[in-house]
Amino acid sequence: MNAANATVDTHCPYCALQCGMGLRPVERASGESGDGPGVTVVERTAFPVNRGALCGKGRTAAELLAPGARLTSPLVRDPATGELAPATWDEALDRVADGLRRAGAEHGRDAVGVFGGGGLTNEKAYTLGKFARVVLGTSQIDYNGRFCMSSAAAAHTRAFGLDRGLPFPLADVARTGCVILVGSNLAETMPPALRYLTELRENGGRLIVVDPRRTRTAEQADLHLAPRPGTDLALALGLLHLVVAEGRTDEEFIAARTSGWEKARAAAMAHWPEMVERITGIPVPDLRAAVRMFCDAESSMVLTARGPEQQAKGTDTVGAWINLCLATGRAGRELSGYGCLTGQGNGQGGREHGQKADQLPGYRKLDDPAARRHVAQVWDVDPDALPGPGRSAYELLDALGGEIRALLLMGSNPVVSAPRAAHVEERIRSLDFLAVADVVLSETAALADVVLPVAQWAEETGTTTNLEGRVLLRRRALDPPPGVRTDLEVLGALAARLGREKGFPADPEEVFDELRRASAGGPADYSGITYRRIAAEDGVFWPCPEQPEEAGAHPGTPRLFLERFATPDGRARFVPVVHRPAAEEPDEAYPVLLTTGRVLAQYQSGAQTRRVAELNAAAPGPFVELHPQLAERLGIADGELVAVESRRGRAAAPARVTAAIRPDTVFMPFHWPGPGRANTLTNPALDPTSRMPEFKVCAVRVERARQVERA
């Protein structure tokens, strides 16, 4: 802390709301143990996104700062025993540098991979991308954000020319007339955001929730549509068909501000209501009611999340919902539009600044010669020396132990979070060398040759970009424990060992200033944003270019597309799409659909939240949610251990029998490793555009667990 008893304003380390919070020093009585975190979380009511509200994860976020809850020493695998043992930082860093160097020398530069995370700050994501391309010279870098919002990003860019999760502030949601919320359970994934839906209804607006489960969020809806998993694309096309058939299109908007309508219209008209009812299971009267609510309101929004996006046709599915917005004039206007509810803490910024396989900082394309020249000049390297685009996240993981022999991994736990997780674990085990930088010994870190203990959110300063495109400042509130270093310090030390003494500073503000220069003129332009401005304004919306002094500071851009879209001609682009089945449909051998998701008390792979006692007590383990009809047919009782098997593996967890799910579908949360690991089952079939795996739907069989699984 900078001063005794001072509260430091900062942000939650978890989801993309990046809720404002304060950290206050804990006053300890004389003789009291100092093993706790040293700070406590307090409300920060002035921050506009959450206005002081925090979920259980945010309230308990400081628990993991306690020395006993996390790694505080580097670990190096002993060749003699095969066990991880404490080591000095010099020994650990030397081992990492040697492992990466040897793989590149023996097998070529692309034999070295880098895997990042959507929770890394902008400074760390930027530096990791620079490290991969400048120091390692590898094209093989991607990150776990590919598993979260890449389909929405691809569709957003295809239609509007630019991807920002929400093109408007979250507060606008409460002021619109109707929201269609597709595949999001905000009540459990982003609880403080639920107030915007509550306020929407209090203001007279209508809420339509699309989800195969009757979740806590769906219970708030005026209309709940429960489609068969994998059929969101048909649903969106069916609604657009009805919009056209009922004469509800906005022809003036279509003519003035869009292109490509005729082909998109023709594609939608092939999806008549009765056909859509057969595909989705949603009755035609409910389809008509949804169109009526959406179009009768003066303003409307469609918000999507992982449900429609984590599919092998996710880009087209999101594109169909965007087409619905465009056809009705619900885009490029205040209080209307399409938005993606980004999931991870810095999922937005993490994909903007260079840790994605095909991108350079500022959301520039890696295969664009002008982008390469600009960034190479900032990095003081030859543009021709920069590698080209590499593999997407799952494809990178699938290549481990084959073409990729060594991996540096930061801020991710793919042993739990990747699709076809048992296969991914096998590929990770086959590597010649694995180095992991993390705050805890995750399931992936436990397989590493070297584990580097790094600082957490409250122990370092850095920026994140929330789901609105608001660039925020997390402030350092306390020092890391002895033996812990920041990710920037780690990358700088490795760069020096690999021959790059300069260009990798440990000071986050220095890194951010370089990021500003690298992003200048790009789609995600941060050049007019400074730490001082972020602190003074509670965040700054990008794009925010730097302006001449006489013009004053650019105000930032809370609302995109009000005057023109970010396409060359300024028009939004309709894209014709048609429904197609999931990559894996049920059959006689695997007759049931599986969908996956999150629960309130856990987060992502659970590597951190599973170490917090209060959260573990609320959600101690995995479960299989199934309908009473399915449970009766299979002879399964509530609480009984059941097995779920797909073509990729088998998982077992207690049954949770509920009428809140479709009879043809089971649900498993994905936060846990071991026998209940949901991602053992999931399908890595990839969207052809975004390379997003199909987490949300696969074919399984369900049965009572065998005796060995019960033991």
XYZ file of C-alpha atoms in Angstrom:
711
model
C 0.000 0.000 0.000
C 1.122 3.515 -0.686
C -0.078 4.792 2.663
C -1.164 3.188 5.875
C -4.839 2.209 5.881
C -5.345 3.614 2.362
C -7.930 1.916 0.158
C -6.690 1.241 -3.360
C -9.250 1.414 -6.175
C -8.900 -1.526 -8.542
C -10.910 -4.158 -10.417
C -11.999 -7.754 -9.895
C -9.663 -10.398 -11.418
C -12.432 -12.570 -12.829
C -14.987 -11.932 -15.605
C -15.191 -9.271 -18.314
C -17.385 -6.955 -16.267
C -14.154 -6.039 -14.464
C -16.225 -4.788 -11.534
C -14.772 -1.903 -9.586
C -13.690 -2.728 -6.041
C -11.412 -1.386 -3.354
C -8.668 -3.165 -1.436
C -8.194 -2.101 2.170
C -5.378 -3.262 4.482
C -6.395 -5.730 7.185
C -5.739 -4.434 10.668
C -4.265 -7.285 12.698
C -4.373 -7.531 16.456
C -1.092 -7.805 18.307
C 0.293 -11.314 17.965
C -2.242 -12.282 15.260
C -0.963 -14.544 12.477
C 0.092 -12.828 9.256
C -0.742 -15.787 7.037
C -3.842 -14.142 5.553
C -4.039 -12.035 2.395
C -3.273 -8.714 4.124
C -6.130 -6.887 2.371
C -9.884 -7.155 2.263
C -12.278 -6.335 -0.565
C -14.583 -3.332 -0.094
C -17.281 -1.828 -2.299
C -16.471 0.847 -4.850
C -19.883 2.343 -5.424
C -18.744 5.117 -7.774
C -17.587 2.762 -10.530
C -20.351 2.881 -13.153
C -20.386 -0.734 -14.364
C -21.237 -2.566 -11.126
C -21.987 0.403 -8.829
C -20.521 -1.421 -5.855
C -22.212 -4.785 -6.429
C -19.966 -7.855 -6.344
C -20.625 -11.556 -6.754
C -19.191 -14.173 -4.376
C -16.112 -14.592 -6.525
C -15.373 -10.875 -6.394
C -16.027 -10.613 -2.658
C -13.600 -13.466 -1.927
C -10.999 -12.510 -4.545
C -8.442 -11.516 -1.915
C -8.387 -15.009 -0.370
C -5.990 -16.276 -3.020
C -3.488 -13.534 -2.168
C -2.570 -15.359 1.041
C 0.887 -16.978 0.757
C -0.452 -20.385 1.728
C -2.990 -20.388 -1.126
C -0.545 -19.995 -3.997
C 2.913 -20.679 -5.391
C 5.778 -18.749 -3.809
C 8.831 -20.503 -5.242
C 9.897 -21.670 -8.703
C 9.605 -25.418 -9.188
C 11.880 -27.510 -11.393
C 11.326 -31.164 -12.217
C 14.100 -33.355 -10.831
C 15.307 -35.725 -13.593
C 16.197 -38.381 -11.019
C 12.865 -38.511 -9.174
C 10.531 -36.998 -11.745
C 9.113 -34.740 -9.030
C 8.804 -30.954 -8.973
C 11.120 -29.406 -6.387
C 11.798 -25.810 -5.273
C 14.566 -24.026 -7.173
C 16.137 -20.591 -7.416
C 14.894 -18.134 -9.974
C 18.186 -18.247 -11.861
C 18.037 -22.025 -12.080
C 14.407 -21.986 -13.217
C 14.854 -19.250 -15.811
C 18.018 -20.876 -17.156
C 16.106 -24.137 -17.563
C 13.277 -22.404 -19.410
C 15.598 -20.500 -21.733
C 17.576 -23.666 -22.442
C 14.435 -25.718 -23.132
C 13.032 -23.159 -25.565
C 16.404 -22.589 -27.243
C 17.102 -26.282 -27.694
C 13.718 -27.020 -29.280
C 14.150 -24.175 -31.764
C 17.720 -25.161 -32.629
C 16.907 -28.833 -33.145
C 13.492 -28.637 -34.822
C 13.103 -25.087 -36.154
C 11.593 -21.962 -34.650
C 8.011 -23.121 -35.106
C 8.792 -26.105 -32.876
C 8.431 -23.643 -29.978
C 4.876 -22.738 -28.989
C 3.402 -20.044 -26.768
C -0.063 -20.271 -25.217
C -1.570 -17.274 -23.432
C -4.737 -16.387 -21.584
C -7.699 -14.026 -21.713
C -7.015 -13.012 -18.122
C -3.609 -11.469 -18.865
C -3.482 -7.677 -18.745
C -3.058 -5.734 -21.967
C 0.580 -5.146 -21.081
C 1.240 -8.851 -20.579
C -0.709 -9.969 -23.659
C 1.190 -7.407 -25.736
C 4.568 -8.444 -24.350
C 3.837 -12.149 -24.757
C 3.018 -11.653 -28.434
C 6.130 -9.566 -28.927
C 8.242 -12.148 -27.090
C 6.955 -14.969 -29.313
C 7.585 -13.136 -32.567
C 10.716 -11.130 -31.787
C 12.620 -13.313 -29.317
C 11.482 -16.814 -30.272
C 10.696 -16.043 -33.906
C 7.778 -18.469 -33.791
C 4.403 -18.227 -35.479
C 2.955 -20.723 -32.991
C 1.170 -18.487 -30.506
C -2.488 -18.406 -29.562
C -4.548 -18.135 -26.382
C -7.564 -19.508 -24.581
C -9.723 -16.572 -25.684
C -10.065 -18.526 -28.915
C -12.354 -20.783 -26.852
C -14.551 -17.900 -25.677
C -15.520 -15.162 -28.116
C -13.727 -15.771 -31.407
C -16.918 -16.609 -33.331
C -18.621 -13.408 -32.221
C -15.456 -11.464 -33.063
C -15.350 -12.965 -36.559
C -19.029 -12.262 -37.205
C -18.770 -8.745 -35.793
C -15.817 -7.964 -38.055
C -17.485 -9.547 -41.087
C -20.649 -7.490 -40.658
C -19.423 -4.219 -39.163
C -15.714 -4.114 -40.065
C -14.689 -4.002 -36.403
C -15.033 -6.204 -33.351
C -15.720 -4.763 -29.929
C -17.794 -6.964 -27.630
C -20.421 -4.327 -26.861
C -20.523 -1.356 -29.243
C -22.336 0.579 -26.521
C -22.046 0.951 -22.725
C -23.693 -1.757 -20.648
C -25.925 0.911 -19.103
C -27.731 1.255 -22.460
C -29.166 -2.247 -21.984
C -31.459 -0.975 -19.237
C -32.775 1.801 -21.477
C -33.651 -0.128 -24.625
C -37.099 -1.524 -25.419
C -36.364 -5.210 -25.897
C -33.379 -7.522 -25.423
C -32.955 -10.969 -26.926
C -30.343 -12.668 -24.746
C -28.959 -15.716 -26.523
C -27.059 -18.441 -24.668
C -26.142 -16.439 -21.580
C -26.914 -17.119 -17.930
C -25.937 -13.700 -16.564
C -27.409 -14.464 -13.158
C -24.616 -16.990 -12.572
C -21.811 -15.912 -14.903
C -21.942 -12.121 -14.358
C -24.349 -11.536 -11.436
C -23.783 -7.761 -11.076
C -24.881 -7.322 -14.706
C -28.284 -8.857 -14.011
C -29.418 -5.518 -12.586
C -29.424 -4.085 -16.122
C -31.990 -6.681 -17.196
C -34.010 -6.025 -14.047
C -33.938 -2.283 -14.751
C -34.876 -2.964 -18.381
C -38.109 -4.621 -17.256
C -38.753 -1.981 -14.581
C -38.505 0.619 -17.372
C -41.154 -1.222 -19.397
C -38.778 -3.126 -21.672
C -39.146 -6.800 -22.596
C -36.645 -9.624 -22.133
C -36.429 -12.741 -24.314
C -33.975 -15.426 -23.176
C -32.803 -18.171 -25.530
C -31.371 -21.138 -23.628
C -32.026 -24.906 -23.616
C -32.122 -24.700 -19.801
C -34.497 -22.709 -17.651
C -31.719 -20.917 -15.810
C -31.957 -18.261 -13.121
C -31.677 -15.727 -15.949
C -34.404 -17.381 -18.021
C -36.723 -17.164 -15.014
C -36.520 -13.357 -15.325
C -37.669 -13.376 -18.956
C -40.970 -12.296 -20.462
C -40.420 -15.087 -22.985
C -38.096 -18.094 -22.631
C -37.219 -19.957 -25.838
C -35.580 -23.335 -25.158
C -34.119 -24.575 -28.443
C -32.479 -27.925 -28.975
C -28.702 -27.364 -28.511
C -26.987 -26.570 -31.796
C -30.057 -25.020 -33.460
C -29.612 -21.324 -32.586
C -28.807 -20.604 -36.243
C -32.141 -22.009 -37.412
C -33.919 -20.003 -34.705
C -32.385 -16.698 -35.820
C -33.189 -17.459 -39.470
C -36.762 -18.376 -38.561
C -37.252 -15.069 -36.753
C -35.855 -13.157 -39.728
C -38.216 -15.092 -42.045
C -41.148 -13.907 -39.940
C -39.854 -10.333 -39.908
C -39.892 -10.353 -43.709
C -43.208 -12.193 -44.010
C -44.922 -9.798 -41.614
C -43.524 -6.680 -43.325
C -41.438 -5.611 -40.349
C -38.177 -4.847 -42.171
C -36.756 -1.308 -42.051
C -36.350 -0.713 -45.773
C -35.036 2.828 -45.356
C -32.239 1.685 -43.027
C -31.418 -1.298 -45.255
C -31.101 0.948 -48.325
C -29.113 3.701 -46.622
C -26.744 1.814 -44.358
C -26.311 -1.814 -45.455
C -25.314 -4.024 -48.390
C -26.027 -7.633 -49.342
C -29.634 -7.748 -48.178
C -31.149 -9.618 -51.118
C -29.000 -12.745 -50.685
C -29.428 -12.747 -46.901
C -33.180 -12.318 -47.339
C -33.382 -15.230 -49.744
C -31.420 -17.468 -47.351
C -33.717 -16.589 -44.452
C -36.878 -17.195 -46.475
C -35.844 -20.835 -46.909
C -36.392 -21.284 -43.139
C -40.165 -21.140 -42.724
C -41.663 -21.246 -39.208
C -42.910 -24.833 -39.221
C -39.511 -26.055 -40.422
C -37.794 -24.056 -37.674
C -40.172 -25.518 -35.098
C -39.184 -29.037 -36.192
C -35.473 -28.204 -35.975
C -35.466 -26.218 -32.735
C -38.470 -27.574 -30.850
C -39.799 -24.024 -30.331
C -43.521 -23.672 -31.156
C -44.434 -21.302 -33.985
C -46.586 -19.093 -31.687
C -43.519 -18.459 -29.532
C -41.509 -17.518 -32.627
C -44.184 -15.025 -33.588
C -44.321 -13.644 -30.043
C -40.560 -13.069 -30.080
C -40.751 -11.144 -33.361
C -43.629 -9.062 -32.022
C -41.733 -8.112 -28.833
C -38.529 -7.326 -30.713
C -40.103 -5.265 -33.487
C -42.834 -3.467 -31.565
C -40.248 -1.814 -29.305
C -38.795 1.473 -30.530
C -35.294 0.145 -29.853
C -33.989 -3.402 -29.435
C -30.783 -5.353 -28.878
C -29.489 -8.872 -29.404
C -26.812 -9.993 -26.949
C -25.059 -13.327 -27.463
C -22.701 -15.334 -25.297
C -21.079 -18.739 -25.425
C -24.278 -20.677 -26.179
C -24.540 -19.787 -29.879
C -20.841 -18.969 -30.266
C -19.181 -22.194 -29.073
C -20.400 -24.151 -32.072
C -18.766 -25.359 -35.265
C -21.077 -22.887 -37.026
C -20.765 -20.162 -34.396
C -19.684 -17.402 -36.777
C -22.678 -17.972 -39.041
C -24.982 -18.265 -36.034
C -23.918 -14.890 -34.679
C -24.105 -13.557 -38.229
C -27.754 -14.606 -38.426
C -28.571 -12.680 -35.244
C -26.728 -9.661 -36.665
C -28.805 -9.978 -39.858
C -31.945 -9.803 -37.696
C -30.704 -6.552 -36.160
C -29.801 -5.045 -39.531
C -33.045 -6.022 -41.247
C -35.074 -4.314 -38.523
C -32.861 -1.226 -38.332
C -31.633 -2.243 -34.882
C -27.969 -1.335 -35.396
C -25.925 1.832 -35.702
C -28.497 3.684 -33.611
C -28.610 4.623 -29.957
C -30.070 1.968 -27.658
C -30.065 -0.624 -30.444
C -27.597 -3.104 -31.846
C -25.852 -6.415 -31.571
C -23.366 -7.122 -28.767
C -21.281 -10.011 -27.469
C -21.018 -10.582 -23.722
C -17.292 -11.261 -23.566
C -16.427 -13.801 -20.875
C -12.866 -13.636 -19.601
C -11.464 -10.771 -17.540
C -9.460 -9.308 -20.411
C -11.012 -11.303 -23.207
C -11.464 -8.114 -25.234
C -7.993 -6.605 -24.776
C -6.354 -10.021 -24.888
C -7.421 -10.497 -28.486
C -6.522 -6.959 -29.552
C -2.837 -6.768 -28.817
C -0.973 -9.694 -30.243
C -1.341 -13.048 -28.487
C -3.796 -14.300 -31.103
C -2.288 -16.393 -33.914
C -3.179 -13.990 -36.725
C -2.995 -10.575 -35.089
C -0.592 -7.797 -34.179
C -1.244 -5.049 -31.600
C -4.113 -2.670 -32.278
C -6.167 -5.455 -33.833
C -3.953 -5.347 -36.897
C -3.778 -8.359 -39.189
C -0.462 -10.211 -39.167
C -0.595 -10.802 -42.928
C -1.143 -7.099 -43.731
C 2.165 -5.609 -45.031
C 1.319 -2.122 -43.745
C 0.500 -3.504 -40.284
C 3.764 -5.448 -40.216
C 5.757 -2.335 -41.168
C 4.092 -0.209 -38.488
C 4.567 -2.674 -35.623
C 8.069 -3.681 -36.766
C 9.099 -0.028 -36.602
C 7.839 0.237 -33.019
C 9.669 -2.997 -32.154
C 12.817 -1.952 -34.056
C 12.919 -5.116 -36.153
C 12.794 -5.942 -39.862
C 9.166 -6.496 -40.973
C 10.303 -9.518 -42.967
C 11.649 -11.065 -39.761
C 8.172 -11.265 -38.230
C 6.650 -14.741 -38.668
C 3.296 -15.189 -40.342
C 0.021 -16.437 -38.836
C 0.185 -19.645 -36.833
C -2.197 -22.318 -35.598
C -5.378 -21.563 -33.673
C -5.605 -22.633 -30.019
C -6.913 -26.188 -30.355
C -4.808 -26.857 -33.441
C -1.746 -25.652 -31.534
C -2.532 -27.921 -28.591
C -3.176 -30.832 -30.940
C 0.302 -30.342 -32.480
C 2.127 -30.578 -29.126
C 4.669 -33.356 -29.022
C 4.618 -33.511 -32.831
C 5.619 -30.425 -34.780
C 5.692 -28.380 -31.560
C 8.277 -29.726 -29.114
C 8.398 -27.040 -26.395
C 5.705 -24.801 -24.945
C 5.657 -21.667 -22.794
C 2.220 -21.311 -21.203
C 0.925 -18.300 -19.243
C -2.461 -17.823 -17.623
C -4.293 -20.909 -18.883
C -5.192 -24.432 -17.763
C -6.009 -26.416 -20.930
C -5.855 -29.790 -19.161
C -9.282 -28.822 -17.774
C -10.525 -26.159 -20.188
C -9.707 -27.503 -23.664
C -12.126 -29.654 -25.676
C -11.274 -33.354 -25.914
C -9.275 -32.690 -22.762
C -7.881 -36.193 -22.256
C -6.264 -35.986 -25.693
C -4.910 -32.504 -24.961
C -3.452 -33.761 -21.678
C -1.773 -36.604 -23.555
C -0.283 -34.145 -26.080
C 1.020 -31.916 -23.261
C 2.643 -34.921 -21.576
C 4.410 -35.776 -24.859
C 6.272 -32.444 -25.059
C 10.043 -32.359 -24.798
C 9.722 -29.293 -22.561
C 6.892 -27.407 -20.840
C 7.190 -24.199 -18.827
C 4.151 -22.747 -17.038
C 3.835 -19.354 -15.350
C 0.896 -19.308 -12.945
C -0.213 -18.178 -9.509
C -1.232 -21.688 -8.421
C -0.191 -25.233 -9.255
C -2.957 -25.850 -11.775
C -3.548 -29.249 -13.341
C -1.504 -28.114 -16.348
C 1.278 -26.609 -14.242
C 1.589 -29.927 -12.389
C 2.791 -31.479 -15.681
C 5.456 -28.849 -16.356
C 9.231 -29.182 -16.349
C 9.448 -25.698 -14.815
C 6.763 -23.767 -12.928
C 7.247 -20.034 -12.432
C 5.244 -18.394 -9.591
C 3.921 -15.049 -10.794
C 2.202 -12.079 -9.210
C -1.545 -11.684 -9.058
C -3.936 -8.897 -10.007
C -3.551 -7.000 -6.723
C 0.248 -7.247 -6.737
C 0.930 -5.523 -10.044
C -0.405 -2.604 -12.054
C -1.836 -3.056 -15.515
C -4.766 -2.360 -17.796
C -7.649 -4.526 -18.913
C -10.425 -3.860 -21.412
C -13.878 -4.879 -20.272
C -16.783 -6.191 -22.336
C -17.829 -2.623 -23.257
C -14.416 -1.730 -24.716
C -13.688 0.388 -21.627
C -9.941 0.377 -20.867
C -9.450 0.135 -17.093
C -6.562 0.339 -14.645
C -5.869 -2.337 -12.077
C -3.601 -0.854 -9.428
C -0.945 -2.551 -7.358
C -2.215 -2.667 -3.793
C 0.447 -4.784 -2.091
C 3.797 -6.393 -2.818
C 4.004 -9.991 -4.047
C 5.307 -12.480 -1.483
C 9.064 -13.120 -1.472
C 9.952 -15.494 -4.294
C 7.239 -14.266 -6.661
C 7.852 -12.161 -9.796
C 5.556 -10.467 -12.309
C 4.951 -11.923 -15.759
C 6.652 -8.865 -17.280
C 9.753 -9.536 -15.151
C 9.705 -13.168 -16.271
C 9.463 -12.305 -19.966
C 12.184 -9.674 -19.655
C 14.533 -12.109 -17.925
C 13.870 -14.805 -20.526
C 14.360 -12.349 -23.389
C 17.740 -11.342 -21.953
C 18.819 -14.981 -21.663
C 17.773 -15.558 -25.257
C 19.759 -12.622 -26.601
C 17.367 -9.646 -26.345
C 18.662 -7.374 -23.606
C 16.383 -4.463 -24.532
C 12.749 -4.039 -25.458
C 11.135 -5.984 -22.631
C 10.739 -3.623 -19.662
C 9.200 -4.738 -16.367
C 7.427 -1.402 -15.787
C 3.809 -1.820 -16.969
C 3.295 1.860 -17.753
C 6.366 1.820 -19.991
C 4.935 -1.219 -21.762
C 1.549 0.481 -22.123
C 3.140 3.545 -23.688
C 4.759 1.279 -26.287
C 1.436 -0.509 -26.816
C -0.142 2.877 -27.472
C 2.370 3.540 -30.246
C 1.941 0.062 -31.697
C -1.858 0.395 -31.743
C -1.890 3.924 -33.215
C -3.900 4.033 -36.415
C -5.128 0.466 -35.995
C -8.737 -0.651 -35.543
C -8.238 -0.827 -31.752
C -6.436 2.491 -31.354
C -5.297 3.133 -27.760
C -2.837 5.912 -28.588
C -4.862 8.627 -26.837
C -5.289 6.611 -23.635
C -2.957 7.067 -20.668
C -2.860 5.693 -17.142
C -3.676 9.183 -15.877
C -6.774 9.467 -18.079
C -8.044 6.020 -17.130
C -7.735 6.867 -13.431
C -9.439 10.235 -13.830
C -12.304 9.043 -16.050
C -13.081 5.568 -14.624
C -11.908 4.078 -17.894
C -11.654 5.233 -21.513
C -13.503 3.615 -24.424
C -11.469 2.694 -27.484
C -10.934 3.678 -30.227
C -9.279 6.718 -28.739
C -6.604 8.089 -31.089
C -4.031 10.620 -29.996
C -4.827 14.082 -31.354
C -2.752 17.224 -31.916
C -2.367 19.290 -28.779
C -4.545 22.089 -30.118
C -7.402 19.633 -30.718
C -7.401 18.438 -27.104
C -7.838 14.897 -25.884
C -10.042 12.557 -27.894
C -13.087 11.718 -25.721
C -13.031 8.006 -26.484
C -15.875 6.176 -28.218
C -18.566 4.774 -25.914
C -20.902 4.090 -28.867
C -19.692 2.750 -32.182
C -21.295 2.915 -35.646
C -23.736 5.779 -34.997
C -22.646 7.593 -38.163
C -21.017 4.852 -40.210
C -19.850 1.284 -39.855
C -16.138 0.449 -39.925
C -16.259 -1.046 -43.422
C -14.589 0.615 -46.425
C -17.917 2.000 -47.687
C -19.341 2.672 -44.218
C -22.180 0.184 -44.730
C -22.909 -2.857 -42.584
C -22.750 -6.102 -44.530
C -25.471 -8.730 -44.519
C -23.997 -12.217 -44.867
C -26.259 -14.966 -46.252
C -26.205 -18.014 -43.953
C -28.183 -21.241 -43.811
C -28.797 -23.705 -41.003
C -26.727 -26.871 -40.834
C -26.637 -29.631 -38.221
C -24.162 -29.795 -35.368
C -20.870 -31.502 -36.158
C -22.097 -34.468 -34.133
C -25.801 -35.291 -33.946
C -27.348 -37.954 -31.654
C -27.668 -41.476 -33.014
C -28.528 -44.931 -31.704
C -25.191 -45.298 -29.900
C -25.119 -41.770 -28.467
C -28.776 -40.675 -28.280
C -28.575 -37.677 -25.918
C -27.196 -34.148 -26.366
C -24.628 -32.706 -23.937
C -24.198 -29.011 -23.346
C -21.743 -27.419 -20.886
C -21.397 -24.195 -18.953
C -20.616 -22.462 -15.686
C -22.042 -22.235 -12.179
C -22.242 -19.213 -9.913
C -19.479 -20.021 -7.416
C -16.755 -21.264 -9.783
C -14.870 -19.659 -12.659
C -13.453 -21.146 -15.875
C -11.181 -24.150 -15.131
C -11.581 -23.518 -11.385
C -7.823 -23.409 -10.815
C -8.256 -20.391 -8.533
C -11.851 -20.517 -7.298
C -11.534 -24.166 -6.221
C -8.958 -22.944 -3.685
C -11.419 -20.571 -1.961
C -13.283 -22.305 0.889
C -16.502 -20.266 0.621
C -16.796 -20.901 -3.116
C -16.007 -24.591 -2.768
C -18.662 -24.960 -0.098
C -21.224 -23.420 -2.463
C -20.179 -25.541 -5.466
C -18.071 -28.486 -4.276
C -18.038 -30.588 -7.425
C -19.411 -31.485 -10.831
C -22.891 -32.795 -11.559
C -25.015 -34.016 -14.453
C -28.267 -32.150 -14.911
C -31.006 -34.229 -16.572
C -34.767 -34.074 -17.024
C -37.071 -36.309 -14.925
C -38.308 -38.064 -18.072
C -34.768 -39.026 -19.086
C -33.883 -39.998 -15.512
C -36.945 -42.241 -15.264
C -36.228 -43.896 -18.589
C -32.659 -44.665 -17.508
C -33.543 -45.649 -13.948
C -31.441 -42.862 -12.433
C -32.312 -41.230 -9.111
C -31.422 -37.713 -8.010
C -27.948 -37.690 -6.426
C -26.978 -41.043 -7.904
C -23.623 -41.268 -9.663
C -24.121 -41.355 -13.421
C -21.707 -41.782 -16.305
C -21.776 -39.681 -19.453
C -19.842 -41.038 -22.421
C -19.022 -39.508 -25.794
C -16.822 -40.707 -28.640
C -13.890 -39.004 -26.881
C -14.173 -40.326 -23.360
C -16.213 -40.884 -20.235
C -17.037 -38.739 -17.200
C -18.944 -39.499 -14.012
C -20.745 -37.188 -11.580
C -23.866 -37.125 -9.375
C -27.230 -36.707 -11.093
C -29.201 -33.523 -10.574
C -32.748 -34.245 -11.764
C -34.652 -31.110 -12.785
C -37.407 -30.053 -15.138
C -35.345 -26.963 -15.990
C -33.622 -28.754 -18.871
C -34.913 -30.306 -22.082
C -35.650 -34.077 -21.941
C -33.234 -34.722 -24.837
C -30.309 -32.856 -23.230
C -27.954 -33.139 -20.254
C -25.810 -30.351 -18.817
C -22.413 -30.501 -17.075
C -20.377 -27.606 -15.646
C -16.741 -27.601 -16.778
C -14.830 -26.308 -13.722
C -13.434 -29.583 -12.389
C -10.659 -32.038 -13.325
C -10.675 -35.783 -12.671
C -13.583 -38.180 -13.274
C -16.077 -35.320 -13.558
C -14.121 -33.385 -16.193
C -16.814 -32.279 -18.665
C -14.285 -31.422 -21.365
C -13.229 -35.048 -21.576
C -16.450 -35.357 -23.567
C -16.597 -32.206 -25.689
C -16.044 -32.084 -29.424
C -13.073 -30.177 -30.917
C -14.863 -29.731 -34.259
C -13.849 -26.222 -35.366
C -15.763 -23.341 -36.885
C -14.190 -22.835 -40.337
C -13.834 -19.069 -39.841
C -13.150 -18.488 -36.142
C -11.577 -21.887 -35.335
C -13.817 -22.030 -32.262
C -14.396 -25.576 -30.959
C -17.924 -26.916 -30.555
C -18.077 -26.976 -26.749
C -21.837 -26.459 -26.567
C -23.175 -29.564 -28.249
C -22.108 -33.172 -28.734
C -23.726 -36.601 -28.708
C -23.455 -38.724 -25.561
C -24.982 -41.713 -23.827
C -25.975 -41.570 -20.176
C -26.166 -44.514 -17.788
C -25.820 -45.466 -14.144
C -22.152 -45.482 -13.179
C -20.272 -48.753 -12.987
C -19.066 -50.089 -9.658
C -15.475 -49.034 -10.358
C -16.637 -45.450 -11.037
C -18.493 -45.446 -7.712
C -15.439 -46.451 -5.701
